[in-house]
PDB file of C-alpha atoms in Angstrom:
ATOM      1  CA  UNK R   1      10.818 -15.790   4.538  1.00 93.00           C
ATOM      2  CA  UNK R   2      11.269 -13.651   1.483  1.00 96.00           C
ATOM      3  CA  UNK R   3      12.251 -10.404   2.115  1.00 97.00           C
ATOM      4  CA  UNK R   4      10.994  -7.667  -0.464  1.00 98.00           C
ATOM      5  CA  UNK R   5      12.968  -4.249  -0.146  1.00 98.00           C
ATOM      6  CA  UNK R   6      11.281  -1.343  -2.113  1.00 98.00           C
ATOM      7  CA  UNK R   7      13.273   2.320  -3.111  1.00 95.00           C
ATOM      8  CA  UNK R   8      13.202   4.720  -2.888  1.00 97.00           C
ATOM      9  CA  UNK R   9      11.529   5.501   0.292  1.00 97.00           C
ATOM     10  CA  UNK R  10      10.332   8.440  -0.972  1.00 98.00           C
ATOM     11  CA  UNK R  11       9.701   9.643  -4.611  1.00 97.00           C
ATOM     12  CA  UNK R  12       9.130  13.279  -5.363  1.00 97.00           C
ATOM     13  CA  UNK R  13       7.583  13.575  -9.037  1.00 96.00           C
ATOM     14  CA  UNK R  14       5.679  16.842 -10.227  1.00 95.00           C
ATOM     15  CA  UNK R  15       2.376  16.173 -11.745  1.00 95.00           C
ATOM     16  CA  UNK R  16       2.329  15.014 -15.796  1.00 95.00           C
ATOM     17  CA  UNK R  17       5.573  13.390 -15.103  1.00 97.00           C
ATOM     18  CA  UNK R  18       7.031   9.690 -15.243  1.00 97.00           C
ATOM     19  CA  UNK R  19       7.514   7.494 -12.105  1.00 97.00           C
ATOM     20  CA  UNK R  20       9.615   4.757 -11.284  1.00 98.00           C
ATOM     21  CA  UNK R  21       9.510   2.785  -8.356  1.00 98.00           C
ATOM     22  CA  UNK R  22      11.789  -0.614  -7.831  1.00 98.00           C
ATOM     23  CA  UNK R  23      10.747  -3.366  -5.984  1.00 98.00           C
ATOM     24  CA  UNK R  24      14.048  -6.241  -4.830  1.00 98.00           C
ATOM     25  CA  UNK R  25      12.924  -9.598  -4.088  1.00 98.00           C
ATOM     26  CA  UNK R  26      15.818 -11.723  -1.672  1.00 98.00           C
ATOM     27  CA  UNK R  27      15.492 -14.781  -4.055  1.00 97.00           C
ATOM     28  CA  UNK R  28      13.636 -15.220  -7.331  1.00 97.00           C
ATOM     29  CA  UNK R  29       9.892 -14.937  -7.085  1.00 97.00           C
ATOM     30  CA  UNK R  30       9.601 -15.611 -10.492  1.00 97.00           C
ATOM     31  CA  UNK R  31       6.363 -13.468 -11.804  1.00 97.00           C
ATOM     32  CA  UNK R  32       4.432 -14.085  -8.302  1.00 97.00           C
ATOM     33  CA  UNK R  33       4.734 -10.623  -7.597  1.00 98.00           C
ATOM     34  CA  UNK R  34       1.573  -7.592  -6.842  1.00 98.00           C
ATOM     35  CA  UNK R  35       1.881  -3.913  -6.677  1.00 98.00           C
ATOM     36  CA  UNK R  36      -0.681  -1.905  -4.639  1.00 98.00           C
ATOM     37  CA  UNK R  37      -1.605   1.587  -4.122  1.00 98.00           C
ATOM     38  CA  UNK R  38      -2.966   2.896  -0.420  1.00 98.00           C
ATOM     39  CA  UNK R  39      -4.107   6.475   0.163  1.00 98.00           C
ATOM     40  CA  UNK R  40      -4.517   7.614   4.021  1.00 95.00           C
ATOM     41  CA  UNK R  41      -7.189   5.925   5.037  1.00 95.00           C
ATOM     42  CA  UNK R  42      -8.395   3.953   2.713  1.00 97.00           C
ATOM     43  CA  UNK R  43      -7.037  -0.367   2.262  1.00 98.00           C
ATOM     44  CA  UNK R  44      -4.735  -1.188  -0.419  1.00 98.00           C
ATOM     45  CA  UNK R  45      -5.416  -0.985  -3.924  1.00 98.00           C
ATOM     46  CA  UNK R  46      -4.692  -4.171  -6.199  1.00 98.00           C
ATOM     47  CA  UNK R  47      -2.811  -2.393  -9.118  1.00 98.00           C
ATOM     48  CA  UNK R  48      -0.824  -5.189 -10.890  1.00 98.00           C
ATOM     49  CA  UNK R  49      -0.396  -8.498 -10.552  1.00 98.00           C
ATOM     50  CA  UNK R  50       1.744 -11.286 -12.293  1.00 97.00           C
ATOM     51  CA  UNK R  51       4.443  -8.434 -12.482  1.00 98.00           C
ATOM     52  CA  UNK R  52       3.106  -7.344 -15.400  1.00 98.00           C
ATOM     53  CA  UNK R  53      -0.974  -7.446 -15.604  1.00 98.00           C
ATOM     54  CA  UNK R  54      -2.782  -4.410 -14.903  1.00 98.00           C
ATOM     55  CA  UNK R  55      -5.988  -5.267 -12.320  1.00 98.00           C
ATOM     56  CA  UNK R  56      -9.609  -4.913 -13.179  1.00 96.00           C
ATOM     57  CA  UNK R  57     -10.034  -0.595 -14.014  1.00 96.00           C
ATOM     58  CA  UNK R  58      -6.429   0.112 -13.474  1.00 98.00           C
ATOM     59  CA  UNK R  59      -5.409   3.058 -15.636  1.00 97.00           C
ATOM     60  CA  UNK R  60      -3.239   2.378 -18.716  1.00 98.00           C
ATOM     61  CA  UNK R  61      -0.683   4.816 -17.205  1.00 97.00           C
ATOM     62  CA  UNK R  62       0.191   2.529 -14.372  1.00 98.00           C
ATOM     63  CA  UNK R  63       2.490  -0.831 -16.083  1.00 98.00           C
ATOM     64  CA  UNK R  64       4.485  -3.022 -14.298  1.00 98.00           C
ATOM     65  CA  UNK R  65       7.650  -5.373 -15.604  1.00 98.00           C
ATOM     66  CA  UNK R  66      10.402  -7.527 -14.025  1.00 98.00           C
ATOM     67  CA  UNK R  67      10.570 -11.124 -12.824  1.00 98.00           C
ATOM     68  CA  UNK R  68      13.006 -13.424 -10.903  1.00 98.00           C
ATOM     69  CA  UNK R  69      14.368 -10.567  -8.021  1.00 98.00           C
ATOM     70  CA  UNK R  70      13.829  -7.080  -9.835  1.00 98.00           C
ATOM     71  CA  UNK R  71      10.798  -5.373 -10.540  1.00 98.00           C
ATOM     72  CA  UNK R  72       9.388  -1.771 -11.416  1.00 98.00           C
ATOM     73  CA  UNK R  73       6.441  -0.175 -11.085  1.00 98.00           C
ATOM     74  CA  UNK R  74       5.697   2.549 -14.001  1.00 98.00           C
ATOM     75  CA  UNK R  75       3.466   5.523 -13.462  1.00 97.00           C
ATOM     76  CA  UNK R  76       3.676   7.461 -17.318  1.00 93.00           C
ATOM     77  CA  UNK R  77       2.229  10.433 -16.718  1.00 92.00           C
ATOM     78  CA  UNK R  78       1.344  11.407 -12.765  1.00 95.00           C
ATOM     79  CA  UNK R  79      -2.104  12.325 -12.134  1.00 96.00           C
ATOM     80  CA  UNK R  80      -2.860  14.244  -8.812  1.00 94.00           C
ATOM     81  CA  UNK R  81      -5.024  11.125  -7.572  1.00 96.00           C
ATOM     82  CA  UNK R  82      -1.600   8.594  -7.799  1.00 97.00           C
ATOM     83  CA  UNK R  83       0.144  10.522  -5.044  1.00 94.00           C
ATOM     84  CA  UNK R  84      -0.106   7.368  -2.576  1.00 97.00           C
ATOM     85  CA  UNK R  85       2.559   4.810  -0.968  1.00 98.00           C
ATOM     86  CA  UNK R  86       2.813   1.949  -3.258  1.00 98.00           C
ATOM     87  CA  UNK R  87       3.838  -1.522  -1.658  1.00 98.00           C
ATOM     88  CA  UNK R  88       4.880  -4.887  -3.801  1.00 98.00           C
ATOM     89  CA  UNK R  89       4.366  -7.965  -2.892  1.00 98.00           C
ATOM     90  CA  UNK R  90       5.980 -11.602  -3.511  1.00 97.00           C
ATOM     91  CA  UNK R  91       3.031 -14.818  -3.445  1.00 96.00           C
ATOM     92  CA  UNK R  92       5.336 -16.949  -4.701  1.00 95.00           C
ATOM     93  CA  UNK R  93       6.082 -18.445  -1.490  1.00 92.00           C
ATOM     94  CA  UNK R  94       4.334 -18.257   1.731  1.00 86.00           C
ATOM     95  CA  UNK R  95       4.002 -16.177   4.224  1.00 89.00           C
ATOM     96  CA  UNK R  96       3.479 -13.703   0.965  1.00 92.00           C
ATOM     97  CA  UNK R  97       5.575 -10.548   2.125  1.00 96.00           C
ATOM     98  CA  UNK R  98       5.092  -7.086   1.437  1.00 98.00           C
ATOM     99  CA  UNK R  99       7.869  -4.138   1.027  1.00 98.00           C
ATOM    100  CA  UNK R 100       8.166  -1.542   3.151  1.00 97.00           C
ATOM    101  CA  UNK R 101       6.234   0.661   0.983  1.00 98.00           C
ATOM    102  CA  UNK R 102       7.483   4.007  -1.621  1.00 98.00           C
ATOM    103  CA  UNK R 103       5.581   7.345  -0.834  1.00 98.00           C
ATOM    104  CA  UNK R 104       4.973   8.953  -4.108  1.00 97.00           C
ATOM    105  CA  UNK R 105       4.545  12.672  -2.955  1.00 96.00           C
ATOM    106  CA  UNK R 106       3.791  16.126  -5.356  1.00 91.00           C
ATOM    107  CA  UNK R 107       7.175  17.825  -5.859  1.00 90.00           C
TER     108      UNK R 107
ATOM    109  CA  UNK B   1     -20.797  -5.204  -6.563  1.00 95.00           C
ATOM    110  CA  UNK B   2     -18.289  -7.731  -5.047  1.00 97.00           C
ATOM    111  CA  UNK B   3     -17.494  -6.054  -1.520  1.00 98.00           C
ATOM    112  CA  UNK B   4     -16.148  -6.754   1.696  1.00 98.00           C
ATOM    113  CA  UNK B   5     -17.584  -4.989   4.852  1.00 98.00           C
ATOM    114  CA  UNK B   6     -15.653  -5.550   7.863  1.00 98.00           C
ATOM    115  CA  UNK B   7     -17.345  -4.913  11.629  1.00 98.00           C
ATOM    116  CA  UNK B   8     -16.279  -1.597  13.609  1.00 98.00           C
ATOM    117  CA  UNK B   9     -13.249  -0.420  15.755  1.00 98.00           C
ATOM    118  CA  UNK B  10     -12.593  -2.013  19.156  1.00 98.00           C
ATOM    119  CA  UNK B  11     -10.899  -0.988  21.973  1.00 98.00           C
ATOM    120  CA  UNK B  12      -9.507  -3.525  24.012  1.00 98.00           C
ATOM    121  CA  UNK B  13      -7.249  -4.245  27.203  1.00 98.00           C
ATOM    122  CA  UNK B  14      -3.900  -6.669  27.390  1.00 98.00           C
ATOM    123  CA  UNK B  15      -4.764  -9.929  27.548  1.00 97.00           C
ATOM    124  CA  UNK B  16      -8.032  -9.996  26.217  1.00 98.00           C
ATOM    125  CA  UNK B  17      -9.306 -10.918  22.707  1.00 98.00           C
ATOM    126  CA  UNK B  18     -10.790  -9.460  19.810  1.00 98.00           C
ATOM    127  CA  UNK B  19     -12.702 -11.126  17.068  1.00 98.00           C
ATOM    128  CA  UNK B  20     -13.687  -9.296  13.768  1.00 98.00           C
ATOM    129  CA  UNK B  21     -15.778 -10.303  11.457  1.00 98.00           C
ATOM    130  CA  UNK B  22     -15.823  -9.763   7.505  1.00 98.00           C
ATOM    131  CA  UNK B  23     -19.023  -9.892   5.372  1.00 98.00           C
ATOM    132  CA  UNK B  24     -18.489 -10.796   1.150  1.00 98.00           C
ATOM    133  CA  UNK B  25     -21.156  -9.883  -1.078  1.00 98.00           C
ATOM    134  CA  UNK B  26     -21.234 -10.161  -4.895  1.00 97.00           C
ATOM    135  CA  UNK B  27     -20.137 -13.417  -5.394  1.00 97.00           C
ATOM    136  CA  UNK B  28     -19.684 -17.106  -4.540  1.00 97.00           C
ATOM    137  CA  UNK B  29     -17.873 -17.138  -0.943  1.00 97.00           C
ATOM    138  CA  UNK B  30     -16.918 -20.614  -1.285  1.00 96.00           C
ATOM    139  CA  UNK B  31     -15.192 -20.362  -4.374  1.00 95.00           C
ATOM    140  CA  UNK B  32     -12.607 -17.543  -3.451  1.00 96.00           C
ATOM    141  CA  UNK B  33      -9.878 -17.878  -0.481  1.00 96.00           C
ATOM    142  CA  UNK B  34      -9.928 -15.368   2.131  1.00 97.00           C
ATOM    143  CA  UNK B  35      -6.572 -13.738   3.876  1.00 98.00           C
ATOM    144  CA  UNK B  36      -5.954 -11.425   6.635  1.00 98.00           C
ATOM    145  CA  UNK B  37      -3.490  -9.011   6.918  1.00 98.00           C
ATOM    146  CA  UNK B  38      -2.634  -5.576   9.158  1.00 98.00           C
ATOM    147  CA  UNK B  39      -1.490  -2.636   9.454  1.00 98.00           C
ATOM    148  CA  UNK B  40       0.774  -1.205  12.446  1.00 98.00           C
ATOM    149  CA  UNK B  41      -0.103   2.849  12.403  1.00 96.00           C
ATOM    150  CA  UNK B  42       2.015   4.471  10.045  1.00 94.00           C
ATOM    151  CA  UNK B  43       4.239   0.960   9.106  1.00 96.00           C
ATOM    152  CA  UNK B  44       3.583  -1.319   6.326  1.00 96.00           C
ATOM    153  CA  UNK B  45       1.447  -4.593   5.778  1.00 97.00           C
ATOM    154  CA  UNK B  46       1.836  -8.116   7.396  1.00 97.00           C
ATOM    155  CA  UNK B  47      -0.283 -10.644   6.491  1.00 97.00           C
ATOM    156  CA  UNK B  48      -1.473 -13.008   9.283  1.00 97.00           C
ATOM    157  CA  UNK B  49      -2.958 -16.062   7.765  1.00 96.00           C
ATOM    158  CA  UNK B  50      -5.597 -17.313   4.942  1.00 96.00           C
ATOM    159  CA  UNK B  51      -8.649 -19.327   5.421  1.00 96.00           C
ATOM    160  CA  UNK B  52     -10.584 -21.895   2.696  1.00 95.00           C
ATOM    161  CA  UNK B  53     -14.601 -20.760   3.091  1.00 96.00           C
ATOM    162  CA  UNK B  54     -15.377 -23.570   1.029  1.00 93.00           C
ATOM    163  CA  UNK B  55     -13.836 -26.575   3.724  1.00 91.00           C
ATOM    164  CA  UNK B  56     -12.744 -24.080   6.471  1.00 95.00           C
ATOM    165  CA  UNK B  57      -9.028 -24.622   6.253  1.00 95.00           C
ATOM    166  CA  UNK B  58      -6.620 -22.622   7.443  1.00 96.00           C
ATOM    167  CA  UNK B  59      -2.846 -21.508   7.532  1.00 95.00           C
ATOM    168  CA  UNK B  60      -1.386 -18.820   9.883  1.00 96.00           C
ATOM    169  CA  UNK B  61       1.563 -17.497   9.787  1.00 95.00           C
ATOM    170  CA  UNK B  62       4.279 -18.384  12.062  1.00 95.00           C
ATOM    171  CA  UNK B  63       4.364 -15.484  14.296  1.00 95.00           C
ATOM    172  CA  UNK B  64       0.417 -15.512  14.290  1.00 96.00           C
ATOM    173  CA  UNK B  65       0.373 -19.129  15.722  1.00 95.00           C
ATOM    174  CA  UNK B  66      -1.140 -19.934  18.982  1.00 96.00           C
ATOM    175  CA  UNK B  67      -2.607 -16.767  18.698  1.00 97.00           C
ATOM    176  CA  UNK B  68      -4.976 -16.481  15.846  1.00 98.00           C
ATOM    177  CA  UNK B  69      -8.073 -18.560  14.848  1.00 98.00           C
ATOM    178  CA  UNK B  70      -9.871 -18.026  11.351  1.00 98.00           C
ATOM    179  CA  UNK B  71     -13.265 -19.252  11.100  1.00 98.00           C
ATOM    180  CA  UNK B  72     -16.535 -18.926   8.358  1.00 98.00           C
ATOM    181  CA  UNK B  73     -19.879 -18.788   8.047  1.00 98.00           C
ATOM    182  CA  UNK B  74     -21.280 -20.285   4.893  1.00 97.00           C
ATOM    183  CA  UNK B  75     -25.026 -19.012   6.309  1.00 97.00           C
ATOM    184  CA  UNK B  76     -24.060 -15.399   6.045  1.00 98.00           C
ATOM    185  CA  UNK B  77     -21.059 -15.611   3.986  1.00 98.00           C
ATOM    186  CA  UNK B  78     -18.922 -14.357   6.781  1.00 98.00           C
ATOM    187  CA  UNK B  79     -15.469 -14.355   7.965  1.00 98.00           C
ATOM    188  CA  UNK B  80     -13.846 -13.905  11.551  1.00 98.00           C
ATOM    189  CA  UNK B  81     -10.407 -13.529  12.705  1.00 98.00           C
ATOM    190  CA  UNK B  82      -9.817 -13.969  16.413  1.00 98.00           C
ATOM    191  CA  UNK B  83      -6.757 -12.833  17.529  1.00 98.00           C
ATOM    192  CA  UNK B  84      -6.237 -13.650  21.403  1.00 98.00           C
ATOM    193  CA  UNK B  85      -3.647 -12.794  24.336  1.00 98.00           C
ATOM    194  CA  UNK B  86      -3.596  -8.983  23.240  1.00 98.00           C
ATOM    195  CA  UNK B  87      -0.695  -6.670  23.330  1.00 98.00           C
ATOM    196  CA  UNK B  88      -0.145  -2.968  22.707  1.00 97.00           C
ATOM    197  CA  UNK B  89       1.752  -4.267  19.644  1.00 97.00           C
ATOM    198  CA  UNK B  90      -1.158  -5.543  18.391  1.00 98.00           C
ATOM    199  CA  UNK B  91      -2.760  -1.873  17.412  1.00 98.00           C
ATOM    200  CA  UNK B  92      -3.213  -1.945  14.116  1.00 98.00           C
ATOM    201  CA  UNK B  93      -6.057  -1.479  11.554  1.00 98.00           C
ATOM    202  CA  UNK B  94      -6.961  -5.036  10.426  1.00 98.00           C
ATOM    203  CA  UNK B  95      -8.471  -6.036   6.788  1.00 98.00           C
ATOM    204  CA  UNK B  96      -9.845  -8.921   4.958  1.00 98.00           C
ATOM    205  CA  UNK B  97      -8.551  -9.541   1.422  1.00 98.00           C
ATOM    206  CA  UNK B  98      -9.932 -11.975  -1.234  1.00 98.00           C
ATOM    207  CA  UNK B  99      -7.640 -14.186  -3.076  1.00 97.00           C
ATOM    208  CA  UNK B 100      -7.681 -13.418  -6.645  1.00 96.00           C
ATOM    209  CA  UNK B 101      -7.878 -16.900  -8.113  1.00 91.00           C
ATOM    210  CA  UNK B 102     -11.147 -18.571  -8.288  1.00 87.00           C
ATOM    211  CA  UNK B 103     -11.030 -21.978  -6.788  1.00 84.00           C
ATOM    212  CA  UNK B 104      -7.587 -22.485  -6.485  1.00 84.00           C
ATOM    213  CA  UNK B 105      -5.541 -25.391  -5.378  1.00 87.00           C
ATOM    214  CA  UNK B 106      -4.643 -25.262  -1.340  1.00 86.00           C
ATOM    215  CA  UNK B 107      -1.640 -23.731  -1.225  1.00 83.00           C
ATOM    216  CA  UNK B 108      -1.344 -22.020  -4.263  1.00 86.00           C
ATOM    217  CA  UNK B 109      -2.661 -18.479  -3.148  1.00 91.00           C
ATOM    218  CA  UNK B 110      -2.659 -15.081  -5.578  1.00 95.00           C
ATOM    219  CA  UNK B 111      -2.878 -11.462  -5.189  1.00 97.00           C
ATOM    220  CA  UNK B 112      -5.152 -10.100  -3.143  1.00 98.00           C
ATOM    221  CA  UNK B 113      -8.006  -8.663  -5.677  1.00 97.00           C
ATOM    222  CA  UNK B 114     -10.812  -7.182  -2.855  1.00 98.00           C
ATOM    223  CA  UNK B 115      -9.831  -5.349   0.416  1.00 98.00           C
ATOM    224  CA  UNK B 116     -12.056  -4.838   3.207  1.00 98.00           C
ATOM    225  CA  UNK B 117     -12.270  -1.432   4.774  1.00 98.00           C
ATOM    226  CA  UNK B 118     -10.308  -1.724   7.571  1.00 98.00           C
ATOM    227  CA  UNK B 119     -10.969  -2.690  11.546  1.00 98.00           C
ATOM    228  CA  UNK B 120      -8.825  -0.556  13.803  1.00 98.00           C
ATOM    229  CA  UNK B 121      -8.456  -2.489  17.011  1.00 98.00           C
ATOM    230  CA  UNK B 122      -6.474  -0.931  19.581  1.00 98.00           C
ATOM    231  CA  UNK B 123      -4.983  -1.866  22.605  1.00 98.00           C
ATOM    232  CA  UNK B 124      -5.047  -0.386  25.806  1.00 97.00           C
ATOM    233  CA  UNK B 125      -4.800  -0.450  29.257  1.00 94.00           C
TER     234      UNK B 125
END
């Protein structure tokens, strides 16, 4: 089973500014990888997907890169509605695995 | 609008079962994969297993097996995930998530485009 490991645990970012969240796969998952978003309450988001596609309405502000074992999830410009835990996840071989998730808080 | 609505919370004791149910509308059910996965409260996701509405296979993961049993509905366009022998670890809120990729080989599953809203099943002596 692939193990996906996500930092940092927790991201303090003040509004307007730039976020970067990492995502490490244990062996190459080539592009096979997703990023969601999940506020209290509420199921995951689909944000990304193929590392690098942005999902069906996704905001421009949210981008996504990496392949193989690393991977980053962008957030350009924070608006108050992306403070949420963000979890990747590997489909490249199954079971698919999630990270642990990143809590993107208001600093 | 392409939507998922999953059946209510449950309450349940060790030992017993619990089977919930997921509804898809706005779209072709057959022609998308269906997976399950939960949610521990406060911990991350785990998926359990996927299941074919078209043919009604299935694949669960390992720690799942024994234990789980994903069925359909082509008549109402319905999913179910039983999950039986239940343990306090088991508490967790529980969604339904389509497979992104529209009739894709067996096997070759995608992101997960459509969640559910959630079952919380908890359980209780």
């Amino acid at each position: 089973e692939i193990v996906m490991t996500q930092s940092p645990a927790t991201l303090s970012v003040s509004p307007g500014e730039r976020a970067t969240l990492s995502c490490r796969a244990s062996q190459s998952v080539s592009s096979n990888l997703a990023w969601y978003q999940q506020k209290p309450g509420q199921a995951p988001r689909l944000l990304i997907y193929g590392a690098s596609t942005r999902a069906t309405g996704i905001p421009a502000r949210f981008s996504g890169s990496g392949s193989g074992t690393e991977f980053t999830l962008t957030i350009s410009s924070l608006q108050s509605e992306d403070f949420a835990v963000y979890y990747c996840q590997q489909y490249n071989n199954w079971p698919g695995t999630f990270g642990q998730g990143t809590k993107l808080e208001i600093k | 609008q392409v939507q998922l609505v999953q059946s209510g919370a449950e309450v349940k004791k060790p030992g017993a079962s619990v089977k919930v149910s997921c509804k898809a509308s706005g779209y072709t059910f057959t022609s998308y994969y269906m997976h399950w996965v939960r949610q521990a409260p406060g911990q991350g996701l785990e998926w359990m297993g996927i299941i074919n509405p078209s043919g009604g296979s299935t694949s669960y993961a390992q720690k799942f097996q024994g234990r789980v049993t994903m069925t359909r509905d082509t008549s109402t366009s319905t999913v179910y995930m039983e999950l039986s022998s239940l343990r306090s670890e088991d508490t967790a809120v529980y969604y339904c998530a389509r497979d992104r990729s529209y009739i894709a080989p067996w096997g070759d599953y995608d992101a997960f485009d459509i969640w559910g809203q959630g079952t919380m099943v908890t359980v209780s002596s």
